[in-house]
Amino acid sequence: MKSLFDLPGDDAERILELRREILRHDRLYYVEARPVISDREYDQLLDELMHLESAHPELVTPDSPTQRVGGEPIGTFETVTHSVPMLSLANTYSREEVEDFDRRVRQALEGASPRYVCELKYDGVAMSLTYRNGLMVQAATRGDGEKGDNVTANVRTIRAVPLRLELPDIQTATVRGEVYMLTETFLEINRLAEANDEKVFANPRNLTAGTLKQKNPKAVAKRRLEFVAYWLDTQDVTLESHSANIDLLKKMGLPTSPATAMCDSVEQVLEFLAEWDERRFELPFQIDGVVIKVDSLRQQQELGSVARSPRWAIAYKYEAKKAQSVLRDITLQVGRTGVVTPVAELTPTLLAGSTISRATLHNEDYVRDLDLCIGDTVVIEKGGDVIPKVSAVVRELRPPTVERWHMPHVCPCPRQAHIHRPEGNAQWFCNDARCPWQLRRTLEHFASRDAMDIDGLGQKAIEQFIEAGLLTSIADIYRLSERSDAILMLERWAPKSLQRLIDGINASKQQPFERVLFALGIRFVGEGVAKILAKNFPSIDALISATREQLTSVNEIGDSIAESILSYLAEDDNRTLIEALRLAGLRMESDQPLATSNEFAGMTFVFTGEMTTMTRREAEEMVEQRGGKASGSVSKKTSYVVAGQAAGSKLAKAQELGVSVLTEEEFRRMITSPDSN
Ligand code: IVH
């Protein structure tokens, strides 16, 4: 058999070089949280490697990054026995119980003082990885703790899981950790599912569990799962503490939790618990508590375990945030695609730091199953589920006379078209092509901050313009400047506000192509998909002429997205709209790669507080265009925290960690004269 070393030519060398390079970037991204290249450049490296490997299939090795994309479908998951049983943790819910735990530990250690490590308790699915000869050979779920499912093919697709360990000293190891999903990824997948009338998942954990059970690894690869390691067992070195094991895991190339604390007293433990109870909503992923572990491995052994739970560790669980409110009314909301959804109108109630006055009720059946009546006192929740929801009715507080609610069979808009619920479908739909509410949502989406970001064209203006007949489609936005007289007749409009609107509309013509694609509101084309499309089909014409096969050959584009794009572009009305927008001067071609310079390469910026001369998003884009990374949370690796007005806990954290803090003005200067830093 040919090996890498006796193959003539440069290809074999380049293959090795590319693998090394990709591995380096995986590490920078997942372990060190400081990527130095854009996603686009990363994909180019991977593309080149795939291309070379397909020309030399004999050189493909199991640890090549190309092997992550997902193999053949799996029949059933084989059952495997864990080399060391996978224990679970006893849960506690109060400070007193944590103090009890500390007392028990001290008693069992007969006076010796424990040092504790506090870690975030990731809310995902436990996973045990086996490495042999440095290679990841098995990934298994917890199952009953003794035996779990072999889900190796699925876990291989997770980019954060190294296929080969980076530390030559460690060849054989069992690594345990949590497979989880970023909240943003979860929301995007759910939005797609909802629009497609597919099952919507309650929280990122359920979606992660469902994904790992998929029989098709290619589908798993598209779900962007993450991994964090929290336990190591290896005979190759002897270490004395859990924290040393965690440091070793990092050196082996595994991502570990960014927030941990070493605590010499239970008071310090309680401080960490309180800090993260407040701050957990700042994290880009979900946690359901904190894990407290005795650091010394010798002491861990001394403490042992009882009934499948170690006596050296405990989980402190945060309560799902709940509050009571009164259901004042149930209204209907019409989405861009015509889905009609019931919405709970509540007395404004403070819940986990924000005031909630509306919550989704999903669909007609959800309201019926809860037996909701107008006037009821209800429980609202915001926990792992991210979006506030009405989870229960407090029956004891039901007033003597209440009104039962029935799903109206007409659209809530003034045209009141009949709505319908297709057989076997949970949703009602409005098919009225001229439904002003759908138009309103379409326009709101188009003008919104993350789409075309049109200053002056907010909800209220859109509503007025639709009512006055000035807006009947997206294209009309770019004709508004010819309708000045009509606009000035409307309430609230004066020459100054009109000028602001016209400037906003003109400025939007400079938005990049990917934003235009997102703004069009094509079903399933969210911000992420729009970016991917713009990268692979760099102009609208390239996209219009793309075949189904060309679309689905892009890794993240599945059948339903492709179908939606094709049918959108096949509609005459949509093609006319695109031409009108092109004529108006909107960008229909992508013009530049993500990074335009590298002066911020390797730097991470965190923006906090209110900015006055730019939006946070604009600031983040400026960083990305210079090859830097914008992040939502502060760590030791953060290069700069830019603090706007009323900056809060992130600023405090930066000061605590000694991270450099810039004012908005200083950041501006850095952007305009990069050499001054
Ligand atoms: S340690 C024997 N650390 O919580 C110790 N678990 O029952 C095993 N989890 O099954 C767990 N984050 O799935 C540990 N930093 C962390 C964790 C963590 C999440 C999960 C894990 C475990 C469950 C506790």
XYZ file of C-alpha atoms in Angstrom, residues 81-82 84-91 142-147 176 304-313:
27
model
C -19.597 -0.801 27.883
C -17.840 2.147 29.543
C -15.027 3.404 33.876
C -18.742 3.823 34.747
C -20.185 7.231 33.970
C -21.407 8.610 37.259
C -23.983 11.321 37.654
C -24.068 14.056 40.243
C -26.307 14.645 43.223
C -28.241 17.890 42.798
C -23.946 7.863 29.078
C -26.872 5.439 28.742
C -27.424 3.792 32.136
C -23.914 4.723 33.272
C -22.547 1.220 32.582
C -23.433 0.917 28.923
C -15.605 13.033 29.199
C -15.229 7.606 46.858
C -18.777 7.355 45.625
C -22.203 6.222 46.757
C -25.044 4.989 44.584
C -23.646 6.114 41.226
C -22.757 9.589 42.486
C -19.311 10.692 43.604
C -19.021 12.109 47.116
C -16.335 14.511 45.878
C -18.588 16.523 43.592
